[in-house]
Short mmCIF file of C-alpha atoms in Angstrom, two decimals:
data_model
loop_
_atom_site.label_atom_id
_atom_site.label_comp_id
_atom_site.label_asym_id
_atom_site.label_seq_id
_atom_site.Cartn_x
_atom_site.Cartn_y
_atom_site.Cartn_z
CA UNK X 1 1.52 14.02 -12.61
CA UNK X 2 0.35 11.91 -9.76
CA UNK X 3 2.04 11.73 -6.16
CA UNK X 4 1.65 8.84 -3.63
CA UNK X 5 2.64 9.57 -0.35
CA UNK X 6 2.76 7.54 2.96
CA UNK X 7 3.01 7.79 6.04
CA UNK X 8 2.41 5.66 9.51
CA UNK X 9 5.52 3.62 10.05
CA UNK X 10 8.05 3.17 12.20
CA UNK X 11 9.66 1.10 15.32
CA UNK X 12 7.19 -1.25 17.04
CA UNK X 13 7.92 -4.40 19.14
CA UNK X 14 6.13 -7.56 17.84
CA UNK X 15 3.03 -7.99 18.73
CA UNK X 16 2.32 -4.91 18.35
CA UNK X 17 0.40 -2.62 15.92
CA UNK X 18 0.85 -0.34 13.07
CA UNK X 19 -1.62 1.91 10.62
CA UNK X 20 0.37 2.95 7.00
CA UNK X 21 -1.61 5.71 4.83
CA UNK X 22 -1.26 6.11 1.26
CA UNK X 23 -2.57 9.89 -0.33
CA UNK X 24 -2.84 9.99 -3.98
CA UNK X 25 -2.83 13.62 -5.10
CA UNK X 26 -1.89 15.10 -8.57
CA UNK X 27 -3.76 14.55 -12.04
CA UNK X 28 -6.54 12.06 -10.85
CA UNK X 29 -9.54 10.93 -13.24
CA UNK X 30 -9.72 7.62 -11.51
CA UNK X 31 -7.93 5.26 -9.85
CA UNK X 32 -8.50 1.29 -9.71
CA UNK X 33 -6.60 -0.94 -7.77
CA UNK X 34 -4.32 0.27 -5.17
CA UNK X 35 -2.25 -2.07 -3.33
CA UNK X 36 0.85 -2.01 -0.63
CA UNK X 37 3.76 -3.88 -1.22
CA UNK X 38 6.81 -4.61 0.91
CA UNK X 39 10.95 -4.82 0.19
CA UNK X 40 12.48 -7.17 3.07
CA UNK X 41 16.59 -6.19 3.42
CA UNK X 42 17.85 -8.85 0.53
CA UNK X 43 14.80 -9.71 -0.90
CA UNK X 44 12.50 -8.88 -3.62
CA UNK X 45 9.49 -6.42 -3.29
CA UNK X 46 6.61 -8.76 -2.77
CA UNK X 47 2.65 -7.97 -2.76
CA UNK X 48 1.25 -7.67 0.57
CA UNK X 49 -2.34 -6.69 -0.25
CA UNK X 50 -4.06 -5.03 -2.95
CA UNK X 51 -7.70 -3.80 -3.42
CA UNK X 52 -9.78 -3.09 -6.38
CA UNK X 53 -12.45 0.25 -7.35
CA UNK X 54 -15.67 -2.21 -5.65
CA UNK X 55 -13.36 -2.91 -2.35
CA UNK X 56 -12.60 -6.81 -3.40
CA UNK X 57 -9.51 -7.79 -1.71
CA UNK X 58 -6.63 -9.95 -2.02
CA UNK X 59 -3.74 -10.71 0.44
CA UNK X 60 -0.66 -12.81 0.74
CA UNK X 61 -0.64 -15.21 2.73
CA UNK X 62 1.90 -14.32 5.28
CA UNK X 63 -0.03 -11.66 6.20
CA UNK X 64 -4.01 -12.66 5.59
CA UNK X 65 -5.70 -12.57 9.05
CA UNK X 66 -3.55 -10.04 10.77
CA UNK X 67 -3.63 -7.38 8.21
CA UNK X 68 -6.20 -5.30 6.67
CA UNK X 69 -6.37 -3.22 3.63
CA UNK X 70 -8.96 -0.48 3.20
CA UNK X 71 -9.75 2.28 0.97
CA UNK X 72 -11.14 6.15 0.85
CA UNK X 73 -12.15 6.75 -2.45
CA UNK X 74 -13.59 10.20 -2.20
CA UNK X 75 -10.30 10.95 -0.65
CA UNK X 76 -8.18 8.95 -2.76
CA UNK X 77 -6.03 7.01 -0.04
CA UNK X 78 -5.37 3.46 0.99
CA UNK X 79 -4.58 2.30 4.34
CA UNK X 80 -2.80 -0.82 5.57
CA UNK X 81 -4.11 -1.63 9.35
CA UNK X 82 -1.01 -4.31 10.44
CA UNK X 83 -2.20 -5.98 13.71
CA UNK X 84 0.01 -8.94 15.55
CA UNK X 85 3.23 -7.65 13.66
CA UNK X 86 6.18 -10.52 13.44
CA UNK X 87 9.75 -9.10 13.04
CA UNK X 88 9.61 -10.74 9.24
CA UNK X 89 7.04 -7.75 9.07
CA UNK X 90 10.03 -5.69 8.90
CA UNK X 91 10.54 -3.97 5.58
CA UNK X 92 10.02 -0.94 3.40
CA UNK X 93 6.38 -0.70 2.63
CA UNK X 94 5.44 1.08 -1.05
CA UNK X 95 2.25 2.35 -1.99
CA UNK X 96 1.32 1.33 -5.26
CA UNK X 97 -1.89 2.66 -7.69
CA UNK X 98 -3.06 2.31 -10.92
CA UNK X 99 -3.88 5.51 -12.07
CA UNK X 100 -6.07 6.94 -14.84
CA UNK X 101 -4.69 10.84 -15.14
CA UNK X 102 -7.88 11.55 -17.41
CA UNK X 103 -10.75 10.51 -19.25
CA UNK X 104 -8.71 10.22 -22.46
CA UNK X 105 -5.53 8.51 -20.79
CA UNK X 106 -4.79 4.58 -19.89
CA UNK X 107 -4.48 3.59 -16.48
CA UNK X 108 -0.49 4.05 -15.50
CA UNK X 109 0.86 2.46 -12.61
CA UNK X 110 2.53 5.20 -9.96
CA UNK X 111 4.71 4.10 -6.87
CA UNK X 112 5.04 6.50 -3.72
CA UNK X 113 8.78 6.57 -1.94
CA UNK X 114 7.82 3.88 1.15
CA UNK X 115 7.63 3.98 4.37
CA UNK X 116 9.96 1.76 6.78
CA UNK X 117 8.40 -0.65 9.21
CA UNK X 118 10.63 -2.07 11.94
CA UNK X 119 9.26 -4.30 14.28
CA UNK X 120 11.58 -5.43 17.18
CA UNK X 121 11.81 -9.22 18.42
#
């Protein structure tokens, strides 16, 4: 079984600066893209930013400039540096992997619990 945990939010007044961490522990022969999504209040989940095994990178475009997605892979984490937050930042933020438990296994998709992000106008 694979875990994803994060960690790093909280209350922050815009303008400011947050770091989320993602650790993926568990059953872990590999993992490919790993990405961090976000649930509004009301609204769908929606992609923020993802980022692949070789560290290519894709972002929406609400948030491309101001946030920054980055990757451990010896350590098997993800990070999400959010820099000039806007109080539409606020949300629940998910971790989100594609996981390959062993050699002999597909690549599952695993979800950690999210972490809430409040930024204040």
């Amino acid at each position: 079984q694979v875990q994803l945990v994060e960690s790093g939010g909280g209350l922050v007044q815009a303008g400011g600066s947050l770091r989320l961490s993602c650790a993926a522990s568990g059953s872990i022969f590999s993992i490919n893209t790993m990405a961090w999504y976000r649930q509004a209040p009301g609204k769908q989940r929606e992609l923020v930013a993802l980022i692949t095994s070789g560290g290519s990178t894709n972002y929406a475009g609400s948030v491309k400039g101001r946030f920054t997605i980055s990757r451990d892979n010896a350590k098997n984490m993800v990070y999400l540096q959010m820099n000039t937050l806007k109080y539409e930042d606020t949300g629940v933020y998910y971790c989100n992997a594609n996981v390959k438990a062993t050699m002999w296994e597909d690549y599952m998709q695993y979800w950690g619990k999210g972490t809430l992000v409040t930024v204040s106008s």
